[in-house]
Amino acid sequence: MKATKTDELLDLLEIIHKTCINKEPTHLTCDSEDIQAPYMFGLYSIVVELTGDSYHAIKSRKELASHVLTRALLEAVVVLCNVINDPNYVKIHFQKSLAKGKKPLEYLRDNPDLIDKKRHTVKDIQDLLDKGAKLRDQEPTKSYIVDDFKNADMEKYYYTRYAFLCNYSHHNAKVIINRPLGLNVRPLDEKSTQRLAHWIIDLILKASIAVHEFLKTGQSNIFEDLQQKWQATFCGTPFE
């Protein structure tokens, strides 16, 4: 039986995912003070894993799992791009998380690098205590998520794909709560399967190219070639 367009699209997604695994950087050398690269490396591993989970979900036509996993993948790629674009992104968020819930003196004790050894006045120490209190009282999640999309150069994804996936998840959650027990879950239809496959391919290629360029592995061209193949074969127009 002749393969359908959906089958070809899923086959390409599988190839891309396997390439990500085979070409995933396994050795990371960075300065001991550098927290950007290790976080980027860990996030990319999560992105690759979510890509595989999303692929299996849409291949099995699992409607809810496919949308939820694609949303998680999109969020992970946004954070990954923020980490790559801004060296201070991890430090700021990590520092806020450490500060929250700690007493001021505990925060200073655990972060001696914040104290300038040349300053010993009461006002200086009070300023540092106030700084710790300000960080402690500021939730890392208070920033609007749309800003994260903007800073990742992915603002258009927020108003199209992310909005769609969030609306779907919210609607589907209400359906699940109110449906009779034992009712079969609707399978993923053909159009939705193709749409999500396009989105997943776009995200994993974007992430892979960015990571390999950041680490200077010399392998970003492999993913650029896959990107060109995807665009040439499927017109390069992801479903919006």
GROMACS .gro file of C-alpha atoms in nm:
model
  240
    1MET     CA    1   0.000   0.000   0.000
    2LYS     CA    2   0.134   0.342  -0.097
    3ALA     CA    3   0.251   0.556   0.193
    4THR     CA    4   0.037   0.859   0.266
    5LYS     CA    5   0.165   1.212   0.319
    6THR     CA    6   0.112   1.164   0.691
    7ASP     CA    7   0.320   0.845   0.689
    8GLU     CA    8   0.603   1.024   0.507
    9LEU     CA    9   0.588   1.310   0.754
   10LEU     CA   10   0.603   1.077   1.053
   11ASP     CA   11   0.891   0.884   0.895
   12LEU     CA   12   1.085   1.209   0.858
   13LEU     CA   13   1.013   1.301   1.219
   14GLU     CA   14   1.145   0.962   1.329
   15ILE     CA   15   1.463   1.013   1.125
   16ILE     CA   16   1.515   1.359   1.276
   17HIS     CA   17   1.464   1.226   1.628
   18LYS     CA   18   1.713   0.943   1.576
   19THR     CA   19   1.962   1.190   1.431
   20CYS     CA   20   1.925   1.407   1.740
   21ILE     CA   21   2.005   1.108   1.960
   22ASN     CA   22   2.302   0.997   1.749
   23LYS     CA   23   2.445   1.348   1.722
   24GLU     CA   24   2.359   1.467   2.072
   25PRO     CA   25   2.671   1.622   2.233
   26THR     CA   26   2.803   1.379   2.494
   27HIS     CA   27   3.101   1.576   2.620
   28LEU     CA   28   3.060   1.923   2.760
   29THR     CA   29   3.364   2.126   2.860
   30CYS     CA   30   3.303   2.461   3.020
   31ASP     CA   31   3.437   2.692   3.286
   32SER     CA   32   3.348   2.594   3.642
   33GLU     CA   33   3.174   2.929   3.687
   34ASP     CA   34   2.965   2.882   3.374
   35ILE     CA   35   2.609   2.771   3.450
   36GLN     CA   36   2.468   2.861   3.109
   37ALA     CA   37   2.618   2.569   2.913
   38PRO     CA   38   2.524   2.289   3.158
   39TYR     CA   39   2.163   2.411   3.177
   40MET     CA   40   2.148   2.441   2.800
   41PHE     CA   41   2.282   2.088   2.766
   42GLY     CA   42   2.028   1.948   3.013
   43LEU     CA   43   1.738   2.132   2.850
   44TYR     CA   44   1.833   2.001   2.508
   45SER     CA   45   1.825   1.645   2.643
   46ILE     CA   46   1.473   1.713   2.769
   47VAL     CA   47   1.374   1.855   2.429
   48VAL     CA   48   1.503   1.544   2.250
   49GLU     CA   49   1.317   1.317   2.492
   50LEU     CA   50   0.992   1.513   2.458
   51THR     CA   51   1.027   1.494   2.081
   52GLY     CA   52   1.038   1.115   2.101
   53ASP     CA   53   0.739   1.105   2.335
   54SER     CA   54   0.543   1.339   2.108
   55TYR     CA   55   0.629   1.130   1.803
   56HIS     CA   56   0.500   0.810   1.963
   57ALA     CA   57   0.184   0.988   2.082
   58ILE     CA   58   0.087   1.124   1.740
   59LYS     CA   59   0.185   0.800   1.566
   60SER     CA   60  -0.052   0.618   1.801
   61ARG     CA   61  -0.314   0.889   1.734
   62LYS     CA   62  -0.344   0.969   2.105
   63GLU     CA   63  -0.524   1.301   2.086
   64LEU     CA   64  -0.481   1.439   2.439
   65ALA     CA   65  -0.126   1.309   2.488
   66SER     CA   66  -0.020   1.448   2.150
   67HIS     CA   67  -0.137   1.801   2.229
   68VAL     CA   68  -0.010   1.805   2.588
   69LEU     CA   69   0.334   1.673   2.491
   70THR     CA   70   0.363   1.917   2.201
   71ARG     CA   71   0.283   2.202   2.438
   72ALA     CA   72   0.548   2.078   2.682
   73LEU     CA   73   0.799   2.055   2.397
   74LEU     CA   74   0.722   2.411   2.286
   75GLU     CA   75   0.769   2.542   2.641
   76ALA     CA   76   1.099   2.356   2.675
   77VAL     CA   77   1.231   2.497   2.347
   78VAL     CA   78   1.136   2.850   2.456
   79VAL     CA   79   1.333   2.814   2.780
   80LEU     CA   80   1.623   2.658   2.589
   81CYS     CA   81   1.637   2.952   2.347
   82ASN     CA   82   1.627   3.197   2.638
   83VAL     CA   83   1.921   3.021   2.801
   84ILE     CA   84   2.118   3.035   2.474
   85ASN     CA   85   2.028   3.398   2.396
   86ASP     CA   86   2.093   3.541   2.743
   87PRO     CA   87   2.394   3.428   2.952
   88ASN     CA   88   2.230   3.578   3.263
   89TYR     CA   89   1.893   3.404   3.217
   90VAL     CA   90   1.984   3.098   3.423
   91LYS     CA   91   2.171   3.297   3.686
   92ILE     CA   92   1.880   3.532   3.748
   93HIS     CA   93   1.616   3.260   3.768
   94PHE     CA   94   1.838   3.026   3.967
   95GLN     CA   95   1.932   3.302   4.212
   96LYS     CA   96   1.568   3.395   4.266
   97SER     CA   97   1.479   3.034   4.337
   98LEU     CA   98   1.760   3.003   4.590
   99ALA     CA   99   1.667   3.327   4.759
  100LYS     CA  100   1.299   3.248   4.797
  101GLY     CA  101   1.210   3.116   5.139
  102LYS     CA  102   1.551   3.179   5.293
  103LYS     CA  103   1.623   3.416   5.576
  104PRO     CA  104   1.838   3.713   5.471
  105LEU     CA  105   2.148   3.607   5.663
  106GLU     CA  106   2.120   3.251   5.533
  107TYR     CA  107   2.107   3.385   5.180
  108LEU     CA  108   2.421   3.592   5.232
  109ARG     CA  109   2.598   3.306   5.406
  110ASP     CA  110   2.529   3.072   5.115
  111ASN     CA  111   2.621   3.335   4.856
  112PRO     CA  112   2.942   3.496   4.985
  113ASP     CA  113   3.028   3.616   4.635
  114LEU     CA  114   2.756   3.880   4.671
  115ILE     CA  115   2.951   4.053   4.948
  116ASP     CA  116   3.221   4.290   4.836
  117LYS     CA  117   3.512   4.230   5.075
  118LYS     CA  118   3.607   4.598   5.058
  119ARG     CA  119   3.276   4.720   5.200
  120HIS     CA  120   3.193   4.673   5.565
  121THR     CA  121   2.959   4.957   5.662
  122VAL     CA  122   2.622   4.891   5.819
  123LYS     CA  123   2.452   5.055   5.521
  124ASP     CA  124   2.633   4.825   5.279
  125ILE     CA  125   2.524   4.516   5.470
  126GLN     CA  126   2.168   4.648   5.494
  127ASP     CA  127   2.164   4.706   5.118
  128LEU     CA  128   2.267   4.345   5.066
  129LEU     CA  129   1.999   4.224   5.307
  130ASP     CA  130   1.741   4.429   5.120
  131LYS     CA  131   1.865   4.281   4.794
  132GLY     CA  132   1.822   3.931   4.931
  133ALA     CA  133   1.474   4.014   5.061
  134LYS     CA  134   1.373   4.156   4.726
  135LEU     CA  135   1.486   3.843   4.546
  136ARG     CA  136   1.323   3.623   4.806
  137ASP     CA  137   0.988   3.794   4.770
  138GLN     CA  138   0.993   3.787   4.392
  139GLU     CA  139   0.849   3.477   4.233
  140PRO     CA  140   1.055   3.349   3.938
  141THR     CA  141   0.729   3.273   3.757
  142LYS     CA  142   0.583   3.623   3.785
  143SER     CA  143   0.721   3.736   3.452
  144TYR     CA  144   0.470   3.705   3.172
  145ILE     CA  145   0.528   3.398   2.961
  146VAL     CA  146   0.481   3.604   2.645
  147ASP     CA  147   0.802   3.787   2.740
  148ASP     CA  148   0.986   3.455   2.742
  149PHE     CA  149   0.857   3.389   2.391
  150LYS     CA  150   0.967   3.738   2.280
  151ASN     CA  151   1.314   3.699   2.431
  152ALA     CA  152   1.348   3.363   2.258
  153ASP     CA  153   1.262   3.529   1.925
  154MET     CA  154   0.951   3.309   1.914
  155GLU     CA  155   0.673   3.562   1.975
  156LYS     CA  156   0.468   3.442   1.677
  157TYR     CA  157   0.456   3.095   1.834
  158TYR     CA  158   0.286   3.238   2.142
  159TYR     CA  159  -0.009   3.390   1.956
  160THR     CA  160  -0.061   3.093   1.724
  161ARG     CA  161   0.059   2.752   1.834
  162TYR     CA  162   0.086   2.808   2.207
  163ALA     CA  163  -0.255   2.975   2.225
  164PHE     CA  164  -0.405   2.684   2.032
  165LEU     CA  165  -0.240   2.419   2.250
  166CYS     CA  166  -0.340   2.595   2.573
  167ASN     CA  167  -0.700   2.638   2.460
  168TYR     CA  168  -0.714   2.275   2.353
  169SER     CA  169  -0.571   2.147   2.681
  170HIS     CA  170  -0.814   2.358   2.886
  171HIS     CA  171  -1.114   2.248   2.682
  172ASN     CA  172  -1.006   1.885   2.686
  173ALA     CA  173  -0.957   1.888   3.063
  174LYS     CA  174  -1.320   1.996   3.111
  175VAL     CA  175  -1.437   1.723   2.873
  176ILE     CA  176  -1.242   1.458   3.064
  177ILE     CA  177  -1.387   1.570   3.399
  178ASN     CA  178  -1.746   1.570   3.273
  179ARG     CA  179  -1.751   1.268   3.044
  180PRO     CA  180  -1.910   0.936   3.153
  181LEU     CA  181  -1.664   0.675   3.273
  182GLY     CA  182  -1.564   0.424   3.008
  183LEU     CA  183  -1.625   0.655   2.713
  184ASN     CA  184  -1.365   0.604   2.441
  185VAL     CA  185  -1.128   0.894   2.378
  186ARG     CA  186  -1.147   1.034   2.026
  187PRO     CA  187  -0.839   0.945   1.817
  188LEU     CA  188  -0.624   1.213   1.657
  189ASP     CA  189  -0.757   1.296   1.309
  190GLU     CA  190  -0.542   1.318   0.996
  191LYS     CA  191  -0.524   1.697   0.979
  192SER     CA  192  -0.430   1.730   1.345
  193THR     CA  193  -0.167   1.457   1.308
  194GLN     CA  194   0.000   1.645   1.023
  195ARG     CA  195  -0.027   1.979   1.203
  196LEU     CA  196   0.141   1.851   1.519
  197ALA     CA  197   0.406   1.660   1.324
  198HIS     CA  198   0.499   1.982   1.141
  199TRP     CA  199   0.516   2.176   1.467
  200ILE     CA  200   0.731   1.912   1.636
  201ILE     CA  201   0.972   1.894   1.340
  202ASP     CA  202   1.000   2.272   1.335
  203LEU     CA  203   1.075   2.287   1.709
  204ILE     CA  204   1.331   2.006   1.729
  205LEU     CA  205   1.520   2.135   1.424
  206LYS     CA  206   1.520   2.490   1.562
  207ALA     CA  207   1.653   2.366   1.897
  208SER     CA  208   1.913   2.133   1.745
  209ILE     CA  209   2.057   2.397   1.513
  210ALA     CA  210   2.077   2.651   1.798
  211VAL     CA  211   2.247   2.408   2.038
  212HIS     CA  212   2.504   2.278   1.791
  213GLU     CA  213   2.586   2.633   1.681
  214PHE     CA  214   2.622   2.739   2.045
  215LEU     CA  215   2.856   2.449   2.125
  216LYS     CA  216   3.039   2.484   1.793
  217THR     CA  217   3.016   2.110   1.728
  218GLY     CA  218   3.038   2.154   1.352
  219GLN     CA  219   2.722   1.943   1.313
  220SER     CA  220   2.454   2.209   1.282
  221ASN     CA  221   2.469   2.164   0.903
  222ILE     CA  222   2.326   1.812   0.945
  223PHE     CA  223   2.009   1.958   1.092
  224GLU     CA  224   2.003   2.241   0.841
  225ASP     CA  225   2.004   1.977   0.564
  226LEU     CA  226   1.713   1.799   0.734
  227GLN     CA  227   1.534   2.132   0.759
  228GLN     CA  228   1.578   2.191   0.387
  229LYS     CA  229   1.453   1.839   0.313
  230TRP     CA  230   1.146   1.898   0.526
  231GLN     CA  231   1.073   2.230   0.359
  232ALA     CA  232   1.132   2.095   0.007
  233THR     CA  233   0.921   1.782   0.059
  234PHE     CA  234   0.633   1.937   0.249
  235CYS     CA  235   0.633   2.289   0.103
  236GLY     CA  236   0.790   2.427   0.421
  237THR     CA  237   0.460   2.560   0.551
  238PRO     CA  238   0.388   2.435   0.904
  239PHE     CA  239   0.020   2.419   0.991
  240GLU     CA  240  -0.085   2.722   1.196
   0.00000   0.00000   0.00000
